[in-house]
Amino acid sequence: DVKYLQNEQITGELKETHDVIKVGNHVTDLKAIGDVTTSNADITLKARKVLLDKGTYISKGSKLKIN
């Protein structure tokens, strides 16, 4: 079970639970290439493995929690 976060603007609350979570501007060919950015986001990622790759931008005022 792999979740890809790519080419997304995240606002508000986001909770994802998967075996593997990959975040970045080109972590899969299944979606359009693009950065992952946040704006006043509260993000919780729960996974055995989390990859934060290039193109991941967590803005001031956003929270990122990895379990």
XYZ file of N, CA and C in Angstrom, residues 1-3 16-22 46-50 67:
48
model
N 0.851 -1.186 0.000
C 0.000 0.000 0.000
C 0.888 1.238 0.000
N 0.932 1.936 -1.132
C 1.758 3.140 -1.270
C 0.861 4.325 -1.610
N 1.028 5.421 -0.891
C 0.297 6.667 -1.164
C 1.290 7.673 -1.711
N -3.218 10.741 6.616
C -3.008 9.608 5.721
C -2.351 8.482 6.497
N -2.866 7.258 6.350
C -2.292 6.068 6.967
C -2.087 5.022 5.881
N -0.828 4.671 5.627
C -0.478 3.708 4.584
C 0.811 3.012 4.993
N 1.189 1.969 4.270
C 2.456 1.292 4.540
C 3.622 2.213 4.178
N 3.544 2.847 3.007
C 4.580 3.758 2.524
C 3.897 5.022 2.002
N 4.461 6.183 2.339
C 3.965 7.464 1.823
C 5.139 8.186 1.179
N 4.976 8.570 -0.097
C 6.018 9.295 -0.822
C 5.486 10.679 -1.181
N 1.017 8.670 8.801
C 1.277 7.477 9.608
C 1.652 6.355 8.645
N 2.921 5.902 8.724
C 3.399 4.885 7.796
C 4.640 4.204 8.348
N 4.932 3.030 7.796
C 6.171 2.335 8.123
C 7.356 3.119 7.564
N 7.153 3.734 6.383
C 8.210 4.506 5.734
C 7.603 5.744 5.084
N 8.197 6.918 5.358
C 7.771 8.169 4.730
C 8.973 8.757 4.005
N 4.225 9.711 12.091
C 4.197 8.626 13.066
C 4.735 7.361 12.439
